[in-house]
Short mmCIF file of C-alpha atoms in Angstrom, two decimals:
data_model
loop_
_atom_site.label_atom_id
_atom_site.label_comp_id
_atom_site.label_asym_id
_atom_site.label_seq_id
_atom_site.Cartn_x
_atom_site.Cartn_y
_atom_site.Cartn_z
CA MET A 1 -9.90 117.06 -43.12
CA GLN A 2 -7.33 116.02 -45.71
CA ARG A 3 -9.08 112.65 -46.12
CA LEU A 4 -12.40 114.44 -46.56
CA GLN A 5 -10.95 116.69 -49.24
CA GLU A 6 -9.48 113.70 -51.09
CA LYS A 7 -12.90 112.09 -51.04
CA GLU A 8 -14.40 115.30 -52.43
CA THR A 9 -11.83 115.43 -55.22
CA ILE A 10 -12.85 111.96 -56.37
CA SER A 11 -16.51 112.98 -56.19
CA ASP A 12 -15.86 116.11 -58.25
CA ARG A 13 -14.02 114.13 -60.91
CA ARG A 14 -16.93 111.73 -61.31
CA ALA A 15 -19.49 114.55 -61.30
CA SER A 16 -17.67 116.33 -64.14
CA GLN A 17 -17.98 113.39 -66.53
CA ALA A 18 -20.27 114.30 -69.41
CA GLU A 19 -21.84 110.86 -69.70
CA ILE A 20 -22.82 108.33 -67.04
CA SER A 21 -21.68 104.83 -67.93
CA ARG A 22 -23.63 101.65 -67.29
CA THR A 23 -21.29 100.71 -64.43
CA THR A 24 -22.14 103.93 -62.53
CA SER A 25 -25.88 103.73 -63.07
CA PRO A 26 -27.61 100.63 -61.70
CA ASP A 27 -30.72 101.34 -63.76
CA HIS A 28 -28.77 101.15 -67.04
CA ARG A 29 -28.00 97.49 -66.60
CA ASP A 30 -31.72 96.81 -66.48
CA LEU A 31 -32.60 98.61 -69.70
CA PRO A 32 -34.25 96.36 -72.28
CA LEU A 33 -32.55 95.54 -75.55
CA ARG A 34 -34.06 96.95 -78.73
CA SER A 35 -35.63 93.52 -79.41
CA ASP A 36 -37.20 93.61 -75.95
CA ARG A 37 -39.35 96.67 -76.56
CA GLU A 38 -42.56 94.86 -77.43
CA ARG A 39 -45.58 96.02 -75.48
CA THR A 40 -47.43 93.93 -72.89
CA GLN A 41 -51.17 94.28 -72.28
CA TYR A 42 -52.20 94.94 -68.66
CA SER A 43 -55.90 94.65 -67.84
CA ASP A 44 -56.89 97.02 -65.05
CA ARG A 45 -60.61 96.99 -64.22
CA ASP A 46 -62.42 98.83 -67.03
CA ARG A 47 -59.40 99.49 -69.23
CA THR A 48 -56.22 97.96 -70.67
CA TYR A 49 -52.75 99.49 -70.70
CA SER A 50 -50.15 98.69 -73.35
CA LEU A 51 -46.63 99.11 -71.95
CA ARG A 52 -43.04 98.28 -72.81
CA PRO A 53 -40.70 96.95 -70.09
CA SER A 54 -38.82 100.26 -70.23
CA GLU A 55 -42.06 102.16 -69.60
CA VAL A 56 -42.84 100.06 -66.52
CA ARG A 57 -39.34 100.74 -65.20
CA THR A 58 -39.79 104.45 -65.83
CA LEU A 59 -43.07 104.48 -63.91
CA THR A 60 -41.49 102.59 -61.03
CA GLY A 61 -38.45 104.87 -60.85
CA ILE A 62 -40.50 108.05 -60.88
CA GLY A 63 -42.92 106.67 -58.30
CA LYS A 64 -40.12 105.89 -55.84
CA PHE A 65 -38.81 109.47 -55.90
CA ARG A 66 -42.14 111.28 -56.40
CA VAL A 67 -40.63 113.67 -58.95
CA VAL A 68 -37.87 113.20 -61.54
CA ALA A 69 -36.37 115.75 -63.92
CA VAL A 70 -36.81 114.89 -67.60
CA GLY A 71 -33.14 115.69 -68.25
CA ASP A 72 -31.93 113.30 -65.55
CA LEU A 73 -34.24 110.54 -66.75
CA GLY A 74 -32.86 110.89 -70.27
CA ASN A 75 -29.22 110.92 -69.17
CA ILE A 76 -29.49 108.18 -66.57
CA GLY A 77 -32.62 106.09 -67.05
CA TYR A 78 -32.25 105.95 -70.84
CA ALA A 79 -28.45 106.31 -71.10
CA GLY A 80 -28.79 109.37 -73.35
CA ASP A 81 -31.26 107.75 -75.78
CA ARG A 82 -33.66 110.70 -75.92
CA SER A 83 -35.75 109.31 -78.79
CA ALA A 84 -36.54 106.16 -76.78
CA MET A 85 -37.39 108.25 -73.72
CA ASP A 86 -39.63 110.64 -75.66
CA SER A 87 -41.51 107.71 -77.19
CA ASP A 88 -42.06 106.12 -73.77
CA LEU A 89 -43.13 109.37 -72.13
CA ARG A 90 -45.66 110.16 -74.85
CA ASN A 91 -47.25 106.75 -74.40
CA LEU A 92 -47.35 107.00 -70.60
CA VAL A 93 -48.85 110.50 -70.67
CA GLN A 94 -51.43 109.53 -73.29
CA GLN A 95 -52.55 106.58 -71.17
CA GLY A 96 -52.99 108.81 -68.14
CA LEU A 97 -50.26 107.18 -66.04
CA LEU A 98 -47.77 110.03 -66.02
CA ARG A 99 -47.85 113.82 -65.86
CA ARG A 100 -45.25 116.16 -67.32
CA ARG A 101 -45.01 119.77 -66.17
CA GLY A 102 -42.66 122.68 -65.49
CA THR A 103 -41.47 123.69 -62.04
CA SER A 104 -42.05 127.43 -62.55
CA ALA A 105 -44.07 129.85 -64.66
CA LEU A 106 -40.78 131.62 -65.39
CA LYS A 107 -39.10 129.85 -68.30
CA LYS A 108 -35.55 130.67 -67.16
CA GLU A 109 -36.15 129.13 -63.73
CA SER A 110 -38.28 126.20 -64.86
CA GLN A 111 -37.28 122.64 -65.64
CA GLN A 112 -39.45 119.83 -66.97
CA ILE A 113 -40.35 117.23 -64.35
CA LEU A 114 -42.37 114.03 -64.23
CA THR A 115 -44.75 112.66 -61.59
CA LEU A 116 -47.10 109.71 -61.48
CA THR A 117 -50.83 110.32 -61.62
CA LYS A 118 -53.06 108.62 -59.07
CA GLN A 119 -53.94 106.27 -61.89
CA GLY A 120 -50.28 105.41 -62.42
CA GLN A 121 -49.74 104.83 -58.72
CA ARG A 122 -52.75 102.46 -58.54
CA PHE A 123 -51.59 100.62 -61.65
CA LEU A 124 -48.21 99.75 -60.15
CA ARG A 125 -49.80 98.53 -56.92
CA ARG A 126 -52.62 96.50 -58.46
CA HIS A 127 -50.23 94.61 -60.71
CA GLY A 128 -47.60 94.02 -58.01
CA LEU A 129 -44.89 95.77 -60.01
CA VAL A 130 -43.12 97.10 -56.90
CA PRO A 131 -42.30 95.35 -53.60
CA GLU A 132 -44.93 95.85 -50.91
CA ASP A 133 -42.45 97.60 -48.60
CA GLN A 134 -41.47 100.15 -51.27
CA THR A 135 -43.52 103.33 -51.06
CA ILE A 136 -44.78 104.76 -54.36
CA TYR A 137 -45.85 108.41 -54.68
CA SER A 138 -48.02 110.42 -57.04
CA GLY A 139 -48.30 114.16 -57.62
CA LEU A 140 -46.45 117.00 -55.91
CA VAL A 141 -46.74 117.90 -52.22
CA LYS A 142 -44.61 121.07 -52.20
CA PRO A 143 -44.29 122.56 -55.70
CA LYS A 144 -41.78 125.16 -54.42
CA GLU A 145 -39.42 122.31 -53.51
CA ALA A 146 -39.83 120.47 -56.82
CA ASN A 147 -36.40 121.45 -58.15
CA HIS A 148 -34.71 120.17 -54.97
CA ASP A 149 -36.78 116.97 -54.84
CA ALA A 150 -36.20 116.26 -58.53
CA SER A 151 -32.46 116.00 -57.81
CA LEU A 152 -32.95 113.08 -55.41
CA TYR A 153 -33.24 110.64 -58.34
CA ARG A 154 -29.76 111.69 -59.53
CA LEU A 155 -28.47 111.60 -55.95
CA TYR A 156 -29.75 108.04 -55.56
CA GLN A 157 -28.07 106.91 -58.78
CA LYS A 158 -24.69 108.18 -57.62
CA ALA A 159 -24.93 106.67 -54.13
CA ALA A 160 -26.40 103.39 -55.39
CA GLY A 161 -23.56 103.07 -57.87
CA GLU A 162 -21.05 103.29 -55.00
CA ILE A 163 -22.99 100.65 -53.06
CA GLU A 164 -23.02 98.24 -56.00
CA ARG A 165 -19.33 98.75 -56.75
CA SER A 166 -18.67 97.68 -53.15
CA GLY A 167 -20.63 94.46 -53.68
CA GLY A 168 -23.93 95.61 -52.16
CA LYS A 169 -27.46 95.30 -53.51
CA VAL A 170 -30.07 98.02 -53.09
CA LEU A 171 -33.30 96.77 -51.51
CA ARG A 172 -35.45 99.89 -51.24
CA VAL A 173 -35.40 103.66 -50.89
CA GLN A 174 -37.21 105.84 -48.38
CA LEU A 175 -37.85 109.57 -48.65
CA ASP A 176 -38.18 111.91 -45.68
CA TYR A 177 -41.98 111.90 -46.21
CA GLU A 178 -42.15 108.22 -45.35
CA LEU A 179 -39.79 108.42 -42.38
CA LYS A 180 -41.69 111.35 -40.88
CA GLU A 181 -45.03 109.62 -41.37
CA LYS A 182 -43.80 106.49 -39.60
CA LEU A 183 -42.47 108.45 -36.63
CA TYR A 184 -45.59 110.59 -36.24
CA ARG A 185 -47.82 107.53 -36.54
CA LYS A 186 -45.97 105.92 -33.64
CA LEU A 187 -46.28 109.11 -31.58
CA GLY A 188 -49.98 109.44 -32.36
CA LYS A 189 -50.67 105.85 -31.39
CA ALA A 190 -48.79 106.31 -28.10
CA GLN A 191 -50.85 109.40 -27.25
CA THR A 192 -54.12 107.61 -28.07
CA GLN A 193 -53.23 104.69 -25.81
CA ASP A 194 -52.03 106.90 -22.97
CA ASP A 195 -53.47 105.50 -19.75
CA GLY A 196 -51.47 107.60 -17.33
CA ARG A 197 -48.27 105.61 -17.58
CA ASN A 198 -45.09 107.07 -19.01
CA GLN A 199 -44.97 106.65 -22.77
CA ARG A 200 -41.87 105.90 -24.73
CA SER A 201 -40.23 109.15 -25.77
CA LYS A 202 -39.77 110.44 -29.28
CA VAL A 203 -36.10 109.49 -28.95
CA ALA A 204 -37.02 105.84 -28.39
CA PHE A 205 -39.33 105.80 -31.40
CA ALA A 206 -36.64 107.48 -33.50
CA SER A 207 -34.19 104.77 -32.47
CA GLU A 208 -36.60 102.10 -33.71
CA LEU A 209 -36.55 103.79 -37.11
CA HIS A 210 -32.73 104.20 -37.03
CA LEU A 211 -33.12 107.99 -37.01
CA PRO A 212 -30.50 110.11 -35.20
CA VAL A 213 -31.41 112.74 -32.61
CA VAL A 214 -29.36 115.96 -32.64
CA ASN A 215 -29.81 118.62 -29.96
CA GLY A 216 -33.01 116.95 -28.84
CA LYS A 217 -34.54 116.94 -32.34
CA VAL A 218 -35.04 113.98 -34.66
CA ALA A 219 -33.01 114.48 -37.85
CA PHE A 220 -34.55 113.27 -41.11
CA PRO A 221 -32.43 112.67 -44.23
CA ASP A 222 -33.69 113.62 -47.67
CA LEU A 223 -33.21 110.03 -48.79
CA ARG A 224 -32.37 106.69 -47.20
CA ILE A 225 -31.07 103.70 -49.13
CA GLU A 226 -31.50 100.30 -47.52
CA TYR A 227 -29.25 97.64 -48.98
CA ALA A 228 -27.65 94.24 -48.41
CA ASN A 229 -23.89 94.61 -48.12
CA SER A 230 -21.28 92.18 -49.42
CA ASP A 231 -21.76 90.05 -46.28
CA MET A 232 -25.54 89.95 -46.93
CA GLU A 233 -26.23 92.10 -43.87
CA ILE A 234 -28.88 94.82 -43.99
CA SER A 235 -27.29 98.27 -44.01
CA ARG A 236 -28.54 101.82 -44.47
CA VAL A 237 -27.06 105.05 -45.73
CA ASP A 238 -28.79 108.39 -45.10
CA LEU A 239 -28.27 111.06 -47.76
CA GLU A 240 -28.77 114.81 -47.60
CA LEU A 241 -28.85 117.14 -50.59
CA ALA A 242 -27.49 120.44 -49.25
CA THR A 243 -28.24 123.68 -51.09
CA GLY A 244 -26.51 127.02 -51.21
CA HIS A 245 -29.06 128.35 -48.71
CA TYR A 246 -27.81 126.07 -45.90
CA HIS A 247 -26.38 128.09 -43.02
CA ALA A 248 -23.52 126.81 -40.88
CA GLU A 249 -25.74 125.58 -38.04
CA HIS A 250 -27.93 123.61 -40.43
CA LEU A 251 -24.89 122.05 -42.10
CA ALA A 252 -23.36 121.17 -38.72
CA GLU A 253 -26.61 119.54 -37.60
CA LYS A 254 -26.71 117.31 -40.69
CA ALA A 255 -23.04 116.41 -40.17
CA ARG A 256 -23.63 115.46 -36.53
CA ALA A 257 -26.55 113.29 -37.65
CA GLY A 258 -24.06 111.26 -39.68
CA PHE A 259 -25.71 111.96 -43.03
CA GLN A 260 -23.71 111.62 -46.23
CA ILE A 261 -23.92 115.14 -47.66
CA TYR A 262 -24.07 115.94 -51.36
CA ALA A 263 -24.43 119.26 -53.17
CA ARG A 264 -24.89 120.35 -56.75
CA SER A 265 -21.62 121.33 -58.40
CA GLU A 266 -22.55 125.02 -58.31
CA ASP A 267 -23.32 124.88 -54.56
CA ALA A 268 -20.45 122.67 -53.36
CA PRO A 269 -17.61 125.29 -53.28
CA GLY A 270 -19.60 127.74 -51.13
CA LEU A 271 -20.73 125.03 -48.73
CA ARG A 272 -17.17 123.76 -48.40
CA ARG A 273 -15.99 127.26 -47.49
CA VAL A 274 -18.61 127.41 -44.75
CA ARG A 275 -17.56 123.93 -43.64
CA ASP A 276 -13.89 124.90 -43.44
CA GLU A 277 -14.52 128.21 -41.66
CA ARG A 278 -16.61 126.50 -38.99
CA GLU A 279 -14.44 123.34 -38.89
CA ILE A 280 -17.40 121.06 -39.53
CA MET A 281 -16.04 117.55 -40.00
CA THR A 282 -17.94 116.24 -43.01
CA ALA A 283 -17.30 115.70 -46.71
CA ILE A 284 -19.50 117.58 -49.14
CA LEU A 285 -19.67 115.46 -52.27
CA SER A 286 -20.52 116.85 -55.69
CA LEU A 287 -23.65 115.70 -57.42
#
């Protein structure tokens, strides 16, 4: 427990920094120089898009995580350069590739978020701007969970920074949507082909997807990062963004699954108290 608390102290210190440096944000190292902000013309069927390299990277980043908060994109994706971000977002929205909206009708509870349009999703695929094995999303599936899902971009940046500082290289990210779809597709195919013989169980299919099973149930992380480690071996880290609504049993289940658990700074103290009271052996890192 002492080692876990030391790990949390380091996480808290990093989370309290006002600015995120280039060394802690892998996306910052890829930002174009001012002289590299000329637009490129992309012909796409009956229309042409005019995009800067930074705008393509913004589309790609948002598509990977389905939804990204405008504030996080400005702080991380644009290293605090709000004027550059605003210029890019205006162009992407005007060209119909991106949508900007609030998460709630109540101003005090709402934050501005970004999602790809179907048009933006098709654009990235048709021009081969993302690897084929990287899923790209458009629109919202569960608007009520938009605030939670929007934090996954920031969660990825923190975890990916740790991976790169250890000599690793991120290959792709997978959200729980994708992992669930893959598992259920396997189960559906097995049921369709059922000819009276015993089918492989859900546990076996979960094992193929490197998903843990806890108390007979498959556990899905919020986010999985697949990366090549310093020895050029494929590794994975499963991340969970815990909220203040997590009860002890839920937290214990995620810990037994082996997920790396993060929480927003306002939620972390309460979750750690629950962890300590129930003697759940897991670190809860600040986001």
